[in-house]
């Protein structure tokens, strides 16, 4: 990592701590914002956050590792989540998965070579009445067919 | 997602104007509201069914400089989406319910714990809160009631099912892993940041303004003796009209299936993955606290569905979502899933399956929180109620029958 990058990330964290406070209950909100912007929380970011919140860096890591929406390793620029829970499973989740795997030439859980997509499963997106459902970043799409799903992926920049 | 306000219902989906419940509440004494709630026999709508008035009375009675009211919008149970509908279409009910709760228990701050999967609702909810602030429904001296101060903030979860459990939710709010706490102490006296906290389901809060406005007697007219009022049911699976329905407690499964136009139904999963799988022979049972108690998830399976596959999906869910803190849940769910896979491959023995059922019963009593206590429900109920079908795979295609 370049020194300039470090500095800008450090500044960003400082601002977030200023905004949300330096007590432990601000931790998840800060992690969430870093994750949203950088798509992962680097070791350096973890150390900086820990320093500001006056906790051990491994405490930060333990929290990141617990939650499925936080990660300490980089992912693709766009996160695609396919709901794998029962109602979506019954309404054709499997065919969505197959179509997406074929189209992007990856297996579920992986990131495409150009780093554009990471595709993973999600547990119940709460859209069971409009299944099957999938999310791309923070938008959700319902009543999908494999064809519609691919069209949506193609529209992503 | 469109706003569909043509919904029909006797309580939640009945007419309501933003702020009306708050207006009525601040004209009453706190004790009067608590008594009204007690008379109404309202129970928590998240699934556990704890009397709301008791929870509020204990929080109200705790002496502290700070108290909190938390709206549990970490709706993660497979097959439930009623809270999403309430937050999108009826935010006035949820928010007014929180303000009334704040007034009643003496809290100045409310927190909505919104599940990470619902991040797309965040913006509209925040806009809604800003409108309330403009109209003095939040902030200081609310609607002219001197000294009554209350505000709401939204906290976004990060994709952990277990955080729907109230003490895990509080851990998460405090910046920790979402691991359930030992109880006692209960959140009503030692909750968020060690302060008295009442954690209520979205639907429970949405019911409150109606009860405060129209009275306990009105509410008692709906439902059964021990299950007062109505319930929102999230219906999905094999039916023509999936969606959210408000029905009085005491509605039978058959009545619900007719309403949503389900055909050739073989089984209904009530209460999501952690609930029970009910076979056709029991479709005359009532949805109520005294018969089949539920948080409202209803998943319908028709004749074409393979119940073993359904069970496998549920067990995979629990293996992923167990927080790993206590052994019965962490190891137990893995063992139950292995059992399902053994049946799938025809490698099971009856002796071992009986042992697994016993393991399930052990998990129900030995797990630390509701996740592990309820995750064996599907395993036990599907293996018992659909024995012939499930064991068909490895017993010569007809389970030994001609």
XYZ file of C-alpha atoms in Angstrom:
559
model
C 0.000 0.000 0.000
C 1.296 3.459 -0.884
C 1.858 6.008 1.822
C -0.589 8.501 0.242
C -3.329 5.900 0.232
C -2.687 5.218 3.870
C -2.970 8.860 4.693
C -6.242 9.350 2.856
C -7.765 6.282 4.492
C -6.524 7.464 7.890
C -8.147 10.848 7.304
C -11.360 9.219 6.261
C -11.439 7.119 9.423
C -10.698 10.158 11.529
C -13.696 11.937 9.999
C -15.932 8.936 10.580
C -14.853 8.743 14.208
C -15.586 12.439 14.580
C -19.043 11.918 13.064
C -20.060 8.787 14.955
C -18.047 9.103 18.138
C -15.164 7.066 19.498
C -17.082 4.672 21.672
C -17.430 1.013 20.888
C -21.087 1.323 19.863
C -19.949 3.373 16.857
C -17.847 0.475 15.570
C -20.355 -1.228 13.281
C -21.519 2.034 11.758
C -17.915 3.006 10.984
C -17.135 -0.436 9.560
C -20.261 -0.256 7.456
C -19.259 3.055 5.901
C -15.707 1.895 5.164
C -17.042 -1.329 3.679
C -19.510 0.574 1.510
C -16.869 2.834 0.064
C -13.931 0.460 -0.254
C -15.844 -2.824 -0.512
C -13.625 -4.312 2.197
C -11.963 -3.334 5.442
C -8.198 -3.619 5.083
C -5.797 -4.567 7.881
C -4.626 -0.986 7.952
C -8.179 0.337 8.311
C -8.828 -2.152 11.102
C -5.744 -0.948 12.975
C -6.680 2.686 12.579
C -10.259 2.143 13.733
C -9.027 0.126 16.712
C -6.584 2.895 17.649
C -9.308 5.553 17.606
C -11.777 3.404 19.542
C -9.084 2.379 21.977
C -9.592 -1.343 21.462
C -7.299 -4.100 20.194
C -7.257 -4.525 16.386
C -8.234 -8.162 16.767
C -11.481 -7.019 18.375
C -12.273 -5.213 15.147
C -11.316 -8.282 13.131
C -13.509 -10.500 15.294
C -16.505 -8.290 14.595
C -15.809 -8.209 10.839
C -15.490 -11.980 10.700
C -18.829 -12.430 12.459
C -21.043 -10.516 10.030
C -21.639 -11.825 6.542
C -21.869 -8.334 5.001
C -18.444 -7.258 6.264
C -15.198 -8.593 4.862
C -11.502 -8.111 5.397
C -10.490 -9.234 1.896
C -11.308 -7.297 -1.278
C -14.331 -8.335 -3.321
C -15.556 -7.339 -6.757
C -16.828 -3.852 -7.564
C -20.411 -5.091 -7.490
C -21.785 -7.625 -5.058
C -24.513 -9.884 -6.395
C -26.454 -11.886 -3.821
C -28.881 -14.602 -4.798
C -31.404 -15.571 -2.165
C -31.004 -19.270 -1.416
C -33.714 -19.677 1.170
C -36.680 -21.976 0.743
C -39.279 -19.842 -1.084
C -36.723 -18.630 -3.629
C -35.298 -22.137 -3.814
C -38.727 -23.498 -4.766
C -39.265 -20.822 -7.417
C -36.135 -21.460 -9.419
C -33.103 -20.088 -7.588
C -31.027 -22.944 -8.996
C -31.626 -21.896 -12.610
C -30.587 -18.317 -11.774
C -27.374 -19.620 -10.244
C -26.581 -21.809 -13.253
C -27.262 -19.024 -15.730
C -25.130 -16.530 -13.830
C -22.293 -19.019 -13.371
C -22.290 -19.750 -17.108
C -22.538 -16.131 -18.140
C -19.830 -14.792 -15.821
C -17.707 -17.939 -16.064
C -17.280 -18.231 -12.315
C -18.648 -20.375 -9.511
C -20.863 -18.913 -6.844
C -18.749 -17.359 -4.101
C -16.091 -16.188 -6.592
C -15.133 -12.890 -8.176
C -14.898 -12.361 -11.930
C -11.424 -11.894 -13.454
C -12.098 -8.257 -14.307
C -13.089 -7.716 -10.668
C -16.494 -6.470 -11.758
C -18.699 -8.944 -9.877
C -18.611 -11.068 -6.770
C -21.511 -13.491 -6.713
C -22.654 -15.067 -3.487
C -25.662 -16.587 -1.766
C -27.766 -14.650 0.721
C -30.002 -16.074 3.409
C -33.597 -14.901 3.029
C -33.772 -11.423 1.525
C -37.342 -11.083 2.846
C -38.876 -11.053 -0.635
C -40.410 -14.515 -0.444
C -43.717 -13.356 -1.958
C -41.905 -12.151 -5.074
C -39.403 -14.957 -5.423
C -36.881 -15.672 -6.764
C -35.007 -12.607 -5.629
C -31.502 -11.255 -5.996
C -29.700 -8.112 -4.957
C -27.035 -6.155 -6.785
C -25.253 -3.943 -4.275
C -28.046 -2.304 -2.287
C -30.833 -2.739 -4.839
C -33.139 -5.718 -4.967
C -34.790 -7.416 -7.922
C -37.696 -9.819 -7.729
C -39.665 -12.381 -9.741
C -36.569 -13.114 -11.774
C -36.023 -15.464 -14.646
C -32.492 -16.460 -15.666
C -32.822 -14.204 -18.708
C -33.933 -11.177 -16.655
C -31.125 -11.745 -14.169
C -28.489 -11.734 -16.908
C -30.020 -8.622 -18.459
C -29.702 -6.861 -15.091
C -26.075 -7.906 -14.769
C -25.358 -6.605 -18.253
C -26.797 -3.223 -17.315
C -24.325 -2.840 -14.456
C -21.428 -0.586 -15.344
C -41.922 -2.040 -4.563
C -45.205 -0.258 -4.793
C -47.174 1.064 -1.907
C -50.360 -0.925 -1.761
C -52.713 0.667 0.689
C -55.734 -1.368 -0.367
C -54.919 -3.950 2.241
C -57.748 -5.299 4.343
C -57.579 -5.938 8.053
C -59.358 -5.329 11.313
C -56.506 -3.812 13.321
C -53.237 -2.927 11.638
C -54.687 -2.330 8.186
C -57.615 -0.335 9.555
C -57.674 3.397 9.040
C -55.093 5.495 10.872
C -53.835 9.054 10.571
C -50.237 9.859 11.426
C -49.892 11.351 14.901
C -53.393 10.461 16.155
C -52.129 7.747 18.502
C -49.461 10.077 19.888
C -52.042 12.834 20.474
C -54.230 10.459 22.436
C -51.283 8.980 24.339
C -49.947 12.307 25.628
C -53.403 13.172 26.934
C -53.201 10.072 29.140
C -51.064 9.156 32.116
C -48.369 6.536 31.603
C -50.196 4.197 34.013
C -53.380 4.517 31.994
C -51.610 3.412 28.810
C -50.000 0.474 30.610
C -53.348 -0.594 32.047
C -55.014 -0.351 28.635
C -52.250 -2.508 27.147
C -52.585 -5.021 29.948
C -56.334 -5.252 29.396
C -55.768 -5.692 25.660
C -53.615 -8.800 26.332
C -51.320 -7.807 23.473
C -48.469 -10.279 23.087
C -45.205 -9.816 21.191
C -45.659 -10.392 17.472
C -42.105 -11.499 16.746
C -42.880 -15.080 17.657
C -42.096 -15.505 21.333
C -45.427 -14.039 22.434
C -44.300 -12.299 25.622
C -46.973 -9.940 27.015
C -46.074 -6.448 25.803
C -47.567 -4.718 28.848
C -45.298 -6.725 31.199
C -42.212 -5.804 29.180
C -43.179 -2.130 29.207
C -44.152 -2.111 32.880
C -40.781 -3.570 33.873
C -38.924 -1.050 31.711
C -41.102 1.797 32.980
C -40.490 0.716 36.577
C -36.686 0.583 36.191
C -35.060 3.651 37.599
C -32.442 5.148 35.302
C -31.382 8.428 33.738
C -31.497 6.848 30.307
C -33.824 4.270 28.799
C -34.171 2.935 25.294
C -36.889 1.606 23.075
C -35.644 -0.613 20.282
C -37.644 -1.595 17.248
C -36.501 -5.023 16.145
C -36.545 -4.823 12.348
C -34.013 -7.612 11.901
C -36.588 -9.713 10.135
C -34.510 -12.705 9.096
C -36.734 -15.715 9.568
C -37.131 -17.528 6.243
C -40.555 -16.803 4.796
C -41.313 -13.627 6.718
C -41.545 -10.197 5.120
C -44.375 -8.477 7.004
C -42.007 -6.006 8.674
C -40.753 -4.909 5.266
C -44.356 -4.218 4.227
C -45.037 -2.303 7.456
C -41.901 -0.177 7.081
C -42.602 0.583 3.414
C -46.357 1.099 3.541
C -47.205 1.891 7.168
C -44.214 3.734 8.694
C -46.679 5.994 10.566
C -47.849 3.039 12.648
C -44.356 1.804 13.518
C -42.945 5.241 14.337
C -45.998 6.414 16.281
C -45.836 3.144 18.212
C -42.230 3.926 19.111
C -43.077 7.461 20.231
C -45.910 6.119 22.405
C -43.501 3.534 23.829
C -40.991 6.297 24.593
C -43.661 8.299 26.400
C -44.898 5.277 28.346
C -41.595 3.851 29.535
C -39.827 7.180 29.864
C -37.261 6.739 27.085
C -35.837 9.660 25.149
C -34.314 7.594 22.424
C -35.598 4.975 20.048
C -33.441 2.857 17.781
C -34.614 0.915 14.763
C -32.344 -2.072 14.160
C -32.864 -2.494 10.430
C -31.482 -5.660 8.890
C -28.661 -5.122 6.391
C -30.691 -6.810 3.658
C -33.212 -3.939 3.915
C -30.641 -1.196 3.342
C -32.693 0.034 0.391
C -35.403 1.158 2.856
C -32.981 3.342 4.804
C -33.313 6.515 2.746
C -37.113 6.620 2.737
C -37.274 5.860 6.454
C -34.832 8.655 7.212
C -36.876 11.053 5.084
C -39.949 9.960 6.977
C -38.265 10.659 10.331
C -37.283 14.117 9.100
C -40.913 14.846 8.234
C -41.905 13.781 11.720
C -39.294 16.126 13.191
C -40.708 18.990 11.109
C -44.194 18.252 12.408
C -43.003 18.078 16.011
C -43.860 14.374 16.252
C -40.234 13.863 17.217
C -37.889 16.150 19.108
C -38.544 18.306 22.156
C -41.947 19.043 23.722
C -43.656 16.751 21.258
C -47.055 18.119 20.145
C -46.826 20.695 22.885
C -46.404 18.204 25.728
C -43.865 20.050 27.857
C -40.900 17.917 28.847
C -41.683 15.045 26.497
C -38.615 14.515 24.372
C -38.056 11.622 21.989
C -36.113 10.891 18.821
C -35.487 7.876 16.631
C -32.331 6.758 14.871
C -31.787 3.881 12.496
C -28.997 1.363 12.902
C -28.158 -0.885 9.990
C -27.401 -4.550 10.645
C -24.802 -6.507 8.708
C -26.429 -9.750 7.707
C -26.655 -11.936 10.793
C -29.899 -13.851 11.455
C -29.070 -14.329 15.136
C -29.243 -10.561 15.738
C -33.035 -10.892 15.717
C -32.601 -12.369 19.190
C -32.917 -9.373 21.480
C -29.732 -9.741 23.501
C -27.682 -10.532 20.378
C -29.225 -7.439 18.810
C -28.119 -5.334 21.759
C -24.593 -6.798 21.567
C -24.534 -5.840 17.896
C -25.705 -2.277 18.676
C -22.904 -1.999 21.197
C -20.335 -2.842 18.531
C -19.779 -6.501 19.320
C -20.298 -9.840 17.621
C -23.985 -10.680 17.740
C -23.764 -13.322 20.431
C -26.714 -13.822 22.762
C -26.247 -12.945 26.415
C -27.006 -14.997 29.463
C -30.294 -14.007 31.059
C -30.955 -12.758 33.691
C -30.306 -9.874 33.666
C -32.983 -9.071 31.126
C -32.842 -6.040 28.820
C -35.764 -4.454 30.691
C -33.274 -3.513 33.393
C -29.835 -4.138 31.854
C -30.117 -3.581 28.129
C -28.409 -1.298 25.620
C -25.322 0.229 27.265
C -26.474 -1.332 30.519
C -29.623 0.800 30.603
C -33.262 -0.358 30.776
C -34.344 -1.255 27.255
C -37.528 -2.535 25.720
C -37.008 -4.454 22.479
C -40.225 -4.833 20.489
C -41.066 -6.325 17.131
C -42.063 -3.971 14.287
C -45.570 -5.430 14.186
C -46.075 -5.141 17.951
C -45.190 -1.440 17.764
C -47.472 -0.978 14.756
C -50.389 -2.398 16.763
C -49.922 -0.014 19.706
C -51.286 3.233 18.160
C -54.545 1.476 17.272
C -54.973 0.089 20.802
C -54.201 3.447 22.409
C -56.625 5.197 20.070
C -59.500 2.734 20.023
C -59.132 1.026 23.378
C -58.499 -2.447 24.704
C -62.139 -3.555 24.431
C -62.157 -2.875 20.717
C -58.957 -4.910 20.347
C -60.317 -7.809 22.437
C -63.231 -8.139 20.013
C -60.828 -9.515 17.427
C -59.154 -12.903 17.848
C -59.653 -15.575 20.508
C -59.735 -15.505 24.318
C -56.019 -16.013 24.804
C -54.855 -14.544 21.504
C -56.341 -11.107 21.242
C -56.276 -9.074 18.063
C -55.015 -9.960 14.650
C -51.755 -11.136 13.141
C -49.926 -10.397 9.945
C -49.078 -13.530 8.013
C -46.348 -13.570 5.393
C -47.488 -16.166 2.912
C -45.188 -17.600 0.254
C -44.569 -20.834 -1.619
C -47.103 -22.788 -3.656
C -50.174 -20.579 -3.892
C -51.747 -18.193 -6.372
C -51.708 -15.144 -4.106
C -48.596 -14.878 -1.940
C -48.256 -11.756 0.203
C -49.005 -10.251 3.585
C -52.435 -10.883 5.097
C -53.935 -9.574 8.292
C -56.140 -12.228 9.865
C -57.675 -12.557 13.293
C -55.951 -15.000 15.622
C -57.811 -18.294 15.553
C -57.965 -18.550 11.750
C -57.432 -22.163 10.687
C -54.758 -23.253 8.235
C -57.519 -24.401 5.851
C -59.123 -20.957 5.872
C -55.777 -19.337 5.142
C -55.039 -21.768 2.305
C -58.409 -20.989 0.698
C -57.769 -17.282 0.959
C -54.419 -17.441 -0.819
C -55.751 -19.959 -3.361
C -53.372 -22.773 -2.611
C -54.062 -26.014 -4.490
C -52.949 -29.608 -3.809
C -51.251 -28.551 -0.612
C -49.275 -31.262 1.095
C -47.713 -29.357 3.962
C -47.438 -25.926 5.493
C -44.400 -24.655 7.353
C -45.597 -22.332 10.113
C -43.066 -20.052 11.776
C -40.309 -20.263 9.173
C -37.276 -22.516 9.329
C -37.433 -22.469 13.119
C -41.135 -23.363 13.101
C -43.131 -26.520 12.549
C -44.105 -28.410 9.441
C -47.805 -29.222 9.558
C -49.217 -32.094 7.427
C -52.579 -32.087 5.626
C -54.280 -34.073 8.390
C -53.817 -31.135 10.770
C -54.971 -28.283 8.519
C -57.954 -27.663 10.804
C -55.615 -26.411 13.513
C -55.824 -22.798 14.578
C -53.158 -20.159 14.201
C -53.078 -18.759 17.743
C -50.881 -18.666 20.824
C -52.848 -21.591 22.294
C -52.515 -23.893 19.263
C -49.860 -23.022 16.675
C -48.021 -19.942 17.857
C -46.057 -18.113 15.191
C -44.276 -14.969 14.149
C -46.323 -15.166 10.963
C -44.223 -16.980 8.376
C -46.321 -19.379 6.318
C -44.633 -21.376 3.560
C -46.864 -23.612 1.466
C -45.702 -26.853 -0.171
C -47.783 -28.670 -2.779
C -47.752 -32.368 -3.645
C -44.789 -31.973 -5.986
C -42.371 -30.842 -3.269
C -39.753 -33.079 -1.781
C -39.851 -32.618 2.002
C -36.346 -33.946 2.524
C -35.025 -31.246 0.210
C -37.016 -28.661 2.155
C -35.533 -29.916 5.417
C -32.041 -29.821 3.940
C -32.524 -26.188 2.955
C -33.576 -25.328 6.526
C -30.674 -27.181 8.129
C -28.145 -25.568 5.794
C -29.587 -22.226 6.849
C -29.061 -22.966 10.547
C -25.552 -24.318 10.070
C -24.649 -21.011 8.428
C -26.507 -18.780 10.856
C -25.589 -20.385 14.182
C -23.344 -17.853 15.901
C -21.102 -20.651 17.162
C -21.091 -19.479 20.728
C -22.688 -22.496 22.418
C -21.951 -26.132 21.625
C -25.476 -27.612 21.332
C -26.299 -25.192 18.518
C -22.931 -25.021 16.774
C -22.341 -28.797 16.633
C -25.966 -29.904 16.869
C -27.074 -28.219 13.656
C -24.121 -29.697 11.746
C -25.019 -33.170 13.023
C -28.677 -32.751 12.034
C -27.648 -31.627 8.543
C -25.352 -34.651 8.259
C -28.333 -36.802 9.229
C -30.390 -35.315 6.387
C -27.549 -35.981 3.958
C -27.315 -39.593 5.186
C -31.008 -40.111 4.406
C -30.477 -38.506 1.014
C -27.727 -40.998 0.215
C -29.505 -43.928 1.852
C -26.811 -44.342 4.464
C -28.861 -43.798 7.594
C -29.878 -46.294 10.241
C -33.096 -45.903 12.229
C -31.141 -46.179 15.462
C -28.992 -43.221 14.461
C -31.972 -41.129 13.310
C -33.629 -41.680 16.685
C -30.419 -40.551 18.329
C -30.501 -37.408 16.185
C -34.090 -36.708 17.245
C -32.921 -37.011 20.845
C -30.049 -34.671 20.035
C -32.626 -32.232 18.659
C -34.550 -32.394 21.923
C -31.325 -31.777 23.838
C -30.635 -28.731 21.671
C -34.119 -27.407 22.473
C -33.304 -27.325 26.179
C -29.546 -26.812 26.188
C -28.983 -24.052 23.618
C -28.314 -20.588 24.911
C -30.746 -18.650 22.749
C -33.829 -19.082 20.621
C -31.855 -20.017 17.502
C -30.555 -23.338 18.800
C -33.656 -23.922 20.876
C -35.894 -23.801 17.834
C -33.688 -24.979 14.958
C -34.439 -28.700 15.609
C -38.220 -28.049 15.288
C -38.247 -28.575 11.511
C -35.999 -31.617 11.730
C -38.197 -33.312 14.312
C -41.534 -32.301 12.788
C -40.610 -33.216 9.195
C -39.117 -36.568 10.194
C -42.185 -37.371 12.252
C -44.963 -35.985 10.066
C -43.479 -37.012 6.710
C -41.754 -40.191 7.784
C -43.057 -42.312 4.903
C -42.104 -39.821 2.246
C -38.711 -38.909 3.670
C -37.562 -42.455 4.260
C -38.912 -43.586 0.890
C -35.570 -42.923 -0.773
C -33.752 -45.747 0.857
C -36.496 -48.204 1.686
C -37.252 -49.559 -1.767
C -39.333 -46.671 -3.039
C -42.439 -47.342 -0.988
C -41.072 -47.506 2.524
C -41.899 -51.188 2.791
C -45.579 -50.757 1.929
C -47.424 -52.239 -0.982
